[in-house]
GROMACS .gro file of C-alpha atoms in nm:
model
  255
    1MET     CA    1   4.152 -23.282   3.701
    2ALA     CA    2   4.202 -22.913   3.727
    3GLU     CA    3   4.019 -22.741   4.086
    4LYS     CA    4   3.753 -22.570   4.005
    5GLN     CA    5   3.808 -22.218   4.031
    6LYS     CA    6   3.595 -21.981   4.303
    7ILE     CA    7   3.410 -21.741   4.295
    8LEU     CA    8   3.235 -21.527   4.547
    9ILE     CA    9   2.934 -21.348   4.447
   10VAL     CA   10   2.764 -21.113   4.659
   11ASP     CA   11   2.454 -20.912   4.584
   12ASP     CA   12   2.123 -20.873   4.767
   13ASP     CA   13   1.937 -20.900   4.462
   14THR     CA   14   1.924 -21.289   4.437
   15SER     CA   15   1.809 -21.293   4.067
   16ILE     CA   16   2.141 -21.099   3.924
   17SER     CA   17   2.343 -21.310   4.159
   18GLU     CA   18   2.207 -21.631   4.008
   19LEU     CA   19   2.216 -21.523   3.627
   20ILE     CA   20   2.578 -21.448   3.738
   21SER     CA   21   2.637 -21.803   3.905
   22LEU     CA   22   2.514 -21.954   3.614
   23TYR     CA   23   2.686 -21.788   3.362
   24LEU     CA   24   3.073 -21.858   3.579
   25GLU     CA   25   2.919 -22.226   3.601
   26ARG     CA   26   2.918 -22.324   3.247
   27GLU     CA   27   3.235 -22.186   3.240
   28MET     CA   28   3.361 -22.442   3.488
   29PHE     CA   29   3.360 -22.175   3.754
   30ASP     CA   30   3.262 -22.329   4.141
   31THR     CA   31   2.982 -22.036   4.346
   32LYS     CA   32   2.861 -21.929   4.604
   33CYS     CA   33   2.647 -21.640   4.663
   34ALA     CA   34   2.545 -21.400   4.952
   35GLU     CA   35   2.311 -21.137   4.944
   36ASP     CA   36   2.469 -20.904   5.234
   37GLY     CA   37   2.838 -20.788   5.349
   38GLU     CA   38   2.803 -20.976   5.730
   39GLU     CA   39   2.729 -21.302   5.510
   40ALA     CA   40   2.954 -21.197   5.202
   41LEU     CA   41   3.293 -21.198   5.499
   42SER     CA   42   3.156 -21.549   5.686
   43ILE     CA   43   3.152 -21.720   5.369
   44PHE     CA   44   3.488 -21.555   5.264
   45SER     CA   45   3.638 -21.724   5.534
   46SER     CA   46   3.544 -22.071   5.538
   47TYR     CA   47   3.510 -22.095   5.111
   48GLN     CA   48   3.876 -21.908   5.045
   49PRO     CA   49   3.766 -21.753   4.691
   50ASP     CA   50   3.946 -21.760   4.375
   51LEU     CA   51   3.785 -21.367   4.348
   52VAL     CA   52   3.501 -21.213   4.467
   53ILE     CA   53   3.238 -20.990   4.246
   54LEU     CA   54   3.108 -20.785   4.462
   55ASP     CA   55   2.806 -20.539   4.440
   56LEU     CA   56   2.812 -20.151   4.629
   57MET     CA   57   2.510 -20.123   4.722
   58LEU     CA   58   2.422 -20.386   5.023
   59PRO     CA   59   2.215 -20.402   5.309
   60GLY     CA   60   2.453 -20.350   5.666
   61ILE     CA   61   2.793 -20.336   5.582
   62ASP     CA   62   2.757 -20.194   5.204
   63GLY     CA   63   3.023 -20.328   4.949
   64TYR     CA   64   3.291 -20.020   5.036
   65GLU     CA   65   3.310 -20.118   5.368
   66VAL     CA   66   3.312 -20.496   5.236
   67CYS     CA   67   3.614 -20.440   5.041
   68ARG     CA   68   3.798 -20.298   5.299
   69ARG     CA   69   3.798 -20.548   5.542
   70LEU     CA   70   3.899 -20.781   5.246
   71ARG     CA   71   4.220 -20.578   5.233
   72GLN     CA   72   4.304 -20.647   5.577
   73THR     CA   73   4.350 -20.974   5.533
   74SER     CA   74   4.410 -21.037   5.169
   75LYS     CA   75   4.488 -21.001   4.808
   76VAL     CA   76   4.179 -21.241   4.646
   77PRO     CA   77   4.104 -20.982   4.321
   78VAL     CA   78   3.779 -20.843   4.381
   79ILE     CA   79   3.565 -20.679   4.103
   80MET     CA   80   3.306 -20.439   4.172
   81LEU     CA   81   2.991 -20.405   4.092
   82SER     CA   82   2.740 -20.095   4.149
   83ALA     CA   83   2.406 -19.945   3.951
   84LYS     CA   84   2.655 -19.601   3.988
   85GLY     CA   85   2.846 -19.484   3.707
   86GLU     CA   86   3.033 -19.171   3.837
   87THR     CA   87   3.397 -19.123   3.831
   88PHE     CA   88   3.358 -19.066   4.224
   89ASP     CA   89   3.227 -19.367   4.309
   90LYS     CA   90   3.482 -19.596   4.070
   91VAL     CA   91   3.825 -19.397   4.223
   92LEU     CA   92   3.637 -19.472   4.606
   93GLY     CA   93   3.580 -19.782   4.483
   94LEU     CA   94   3.936 -19.917   4.321
   95GLU     CA   95   4.150 -19.718   4.580
   96LEU     CA   96   4.008 -19.927   4.841
   97GLY     CA   97   4.160 -20.191   4.653
   98ALA     CA   98   3.945 -20.361   4.378
   99ASP     CA   99   4.077 -20.514   4.096
  100ASP     CA  100   3.796 -20.373   3.818
  101TYR     CA  101   3.445 -20.214   3.840
  102MET     CA  102   3.137 -20.272   3.613
  103VAL     CA  103   2.828 -20.053   3.644
  104LYS     CA  104   2.470 -20.192   3.601
  105PRO     CA  105   2.295 -20.348   3.334
  106PHE     CA  106   2.583 -20.517   3.253
  107ASP     CA  107   2.629 -20.749   2.999
  108SER     CA  108   2.660 -21.134   3.150
  109LYS     CA  109   2.937 -21.259   2.902
  110GLU     CA  110   3.172 -20.958   2.911
  111LEU     CA  111   3.186 -21.029   3.290
  112VAL     CA  112   3.267 -21.382   3.235
  113ALA     CA  113   3.553 -21.165   3.049
  114ARG     CA  114   3.649 -20.936   3.272
  115VAL     CA  115   3.658 -21.255   3.589
  116LYS     CA  116   3.839 -21.478   3.338
  117ALA     CA  117   4.097 -21.141   3.272
  118VAL     CA  118   4.119 -21.021   3.647
  119LEU     CA  119   4.217 -21.434   3.696
  120ARG     CA  120   4.497 -21.447   3.443
  121ARG     CA  121   4.664 -21.154   3.567
  122TYR     CA  122   4.641 -21.191   3.893
  123HIS     CA  123   4.687 -21.572   3.858
  124THR     CA  124   4.635 -21.648   4.271
  125GLY     CA  125   4.685 -22.017   4.349
  126GLU     CA  126   4.605 -22.011   4.686
  127VAL     CA  127   4.433 -21.759   4.857
  128ALA     CA  128   4.598 -21.564   5.152
  129ASP     CA  129   4.473 -21.717   5.505
  130VAL     CA  130   4.173 -21.542   5.588
  131SER     CA  131   4.012 -21.510   5.985
  132ILE     CA  132   3.712 -21.295   5.996
  133SER     CA  133   3.598 -21.514   6.253
  134THR     CA  134   3.409 -21.186   6.426
  135ILE     CA  135   3.131 -21.126   6.232
  136PRO     CA  136   2.809 -21.428   6.274
  137ALA     CA  137   2.735 -21.661   5.932
  138ALA     CA  138   2.381 -21.572   5.813
  139PRO     CA  139   2.186 -21.857   5.783
  140VAL     CA  140   2.154 -21.893   5.396
  141GLN     CA  141   1.689 -21.933   5.406
  142ALA     CA  142   1.586 -22.213   5.189
  143PRO     CA  143   1.191 -22.186   5.085
  144VAL     CA  144   0.924 -22.196   5.332
  145HIS     CA  145   0.678 -22.404   5.289
  146THR     CA  146   0.412 -22.300   5.650
  147PRO     CA  147   0.145 -22.517   5.664
  148VAL     CA  148  -0.197 -22.346   5.599
  149ASP     CA  149  -0.513 -22.368   5.801
  150SER     CA  150  -0.767 -22.361   5.517
  151GLU     CA  151  -0.790 -22.345   5.181
  152ASP     CA  152  -1.042 -22.074   5.097
  153ALA     CA  153  -0.809 -21.808   5.173
  154PHE     CA  154  -0.638 -21.874   4.875
  155ARG     CA  155  -0.961 -21.938   4.663
  156THR     CA  156  -1.065 -21.504   4.669
  157GLY     CA  157  -1.019 -21.249   4.414
  158ASP     CA  158  -0.789 -21.354   4.133
  159TYR     CA  159  -0.658 -21.707   4.148
  160ILE     CA  160  -0.589 -21.987   3.929
  161GLU     CA  161  -0.605 -22.373   4.019
  162TYR     CA  162  -0.522 -22.706   3.979
  163THR     CA  163  -0.414 -23.014   4.109
  164ASP     CA  164  -0.280 -22.902   4.435
  165ILE     CA  165  -0.152 -22.583   4.379
  166ILE     CA  166  -0.329 -22.236   4.384
  167ILE     CA  167  -0.233 -21.958   4.273
  168ASN     CA  168  -0.328 -21.661   4.405
  169LYS     CA  169  -0.286 -21.301   4.236
  170THR     CA  170  -0.500 -21.056   4.426
  171ASN     CA  171  -0.283 -21.139   4.773
  172TYR     CA  172   0.041 -21.230   4.600
  173ALA     CA  173   0.029 -21.585   4.740
  174VAL     CA  174   0.080 -21.950   4.663
  175LEU     CA  175  -0.064 -22.248   4.796
  176TYR     CA  176   0.129 -22.584   4.710
  177LYS     CA  177   0.038 -22.895   4.842
  178GLY     CA  178  -0.155 -22.747   5.177
  179GLN     CA  179   0.128 -22.517   5.257
  180SER     CA  180   0.210 -22.176   5.179
  181VAL     CA  181   0.485 -22.137   4.941
  182GLU     CA  182   0.723 -21.805   4.978
  183MET     CA  183   0.766 -21.597   4.646
  184PRO     CA  184   0.923 -21.260   4.505
  185PRO     CA  185   0.684 -21.098   4.337
  186LYS     CA  186   0.773 -21.157   4.039
  187GLU     CA  187   0.866 -21.527   4.066
  188LEU     CA  188   0.449 -21.531   4.150
  189GLU     CA  189   0.374 -21.331   3.816
  190LEU     CA  190   0.589 -21.544   3.619
  191LEU     CA  191   0.394 -21.836   3.730
  192TYR     CA  192   0.075 -21.684   3.739
  193PHE     CA  193   0.126 -21.595   3.371
  194LEU     CA  194   0.186 -21.954   3.292
  195ALA     CA  195  -0.031 -22.125   3.406
  196SER     CA  196  -0.321 -21.904   3.319
  197SER     CA  197  -0.248 -21.985   2.949
  198PRO     CA  198  -0.209 -22.333   2.971
  199ASN     CA  199   0.010 -22.548   2.741
  200GLN     CA  200   0.123 -22.240   2.583
  201VAL     CA  201   0.427 -22.218   2.465
  202PHE     CA  202   0.581 -21.865   2.568
  203THR     CA  203   1.016 -21.721   2.413
  204ARG     CA  204   1.190 -21.578   2.656
  205GLU     CA  205   1.186 -21.218   2.494
  206GLN     CA  206   0.770 -21.256   2.545
  207LEU     CA  207   0.794 -21.326   2.898
  208LEU     CA  208   1.027 -21.059   2.977
  209ASP     CA  209   0.800 -20.807   2.827
  210HIS     CA  210   0.479 -20.961   2.954
  211ILE     CA  211   0.642 -20.973   3.342
  212TRP     CA  212   0.929 -20.700   3.333
  213GLY     CA  213   0.866 -20.502   3.114
  214TYR     CA  214   1.005 -20.321   2.805
  215GLU     CA  215   1.212 -20.081   2.913
  216PHE     CA  216   1.422 -20.395   3.088
  217SER     CA  217   1.720 -20.396   3.009
  218GLY     CA  218   1.866 -20.712   3.158
  219ASP     CA  219   1.969 -21.083   3.022
  220SER     CA  220   1.689 -21.281   2.907
  221ARG     CA  221   1.871 -21.548   3.091
  222THR     CA  222   1.721 -21.349   3.403
  223VAL     CA  223   1.349 -21.587   3.311
  224ASP     CA  224   1.560 -21.956   3.372
  225VAL     CA  225   1.671 -21.805   3.677
  226HIS     CA  226   1.357 -21.754   3.779
  227ILE     CA  227   1.238 -22.103   3.626
  228LYS     CA  228   1.453 -22.281   3.803
  229ARG     CA  229   1.370 -22.103   4.135
  230LEU     CA  230   1.040 -22.190   4.047
  231ARG     CA  231   1.113 -22.589   3.988
  232ALA     CA  232   1.277 -22.590   4.298
  233LYS     CA  233   0.986 -22.499   4.519
  234ILE     CA  234   0.675 -22.688   4.329
  235PRO     CA  235   0.860 -22.980   4.183
  236GLY     CA  236   0.465 -23.025   4.006
  237ASN     CA  237   0.278 -23.304   3.953
  238ALA     CA  238   0.207 -23.582   3.671
  239GLU     CA  239  -0.111 -23.402   3.616
  240TRP     CA  240   0.111 -23.035   3.536
  241GLU     CA  241   0.478 -22.896   3.540
  242ILE     CA  242   0.727 -22.602   3.442
  243SER     CA  243   0.785 -22.779   3.099
  244THR     CA  244   1.077 -22.613   2.902
  245VAL     CA  245   1.033 -22.673   2.518
  246TRP     CA  246   1.421 -22.635   2.379
  247GLY     CA  247   1.541 -22.343   2.115
  248ILE     CA  248   1.238 -22.174   2.214
  249GLY     CA  249   1.118 -22.101   2.575
  250TYR     CA  250   0.904 -22.252   2.860
  251LYS     CA  251   0.530 -22.361   2.918
  252PHE     CA  252   0.247 -22.456   3.197
  253ARG     CA  253   0.197 -22.805   3.069
  254VAL     CA  254  -0.102 -22.933   3.172
  255ASN     CA  255  -0.168 -23.350   3.051
   0.00000   0.00000   0.00000
């Protein structure tokens, strides 16, 4: 079996990077994600990707500088992503060595097609030997579960409670099996919305409308990414779980 081609995805918005990863892995690519420039440079040297998808607006070292440093030691193809669509930004990115440029929001299927096209053009084979040891590795943060002295703080304001879990929308806090679970706002809002209507099935489009709003112009698979992350943090128990309704969407199943 041929070895999977490796794609490094660099974006500080984990929802976007995980969505891209989801699409690429369905096309049999291997992926890794980085949230900032330093982490990207550290991963690059050990992961040896065949292509890099690189957001420009990164915390710390921005995408332009990451691309410039990569070009000092490697010819690996780079596709830049940016919310900026001005000609100057595109030209600058291409002049620094990027091989393609896409403006957010973008169609995920188009991005996958461009990845394949760039790889076909370059036939990278083995990536050049790279050493960027001067950049320290950034730790990958696992979901944080913090012990809680008292559950009373979670039972104030607007909250929903089931066995093993309290979801507090007033304080944006979740208690799962006696431990506080850190969640970004959209994850918590999605969990709260589903849990507030137990056993009711919602389509992806309905969830996008309720959580992200009608103005959201991204991909409906964003919901899938958030559900995947919720399940990793709160697997559920015998009495409830976040359940997939195939061909339709999701529900908070309660026995």
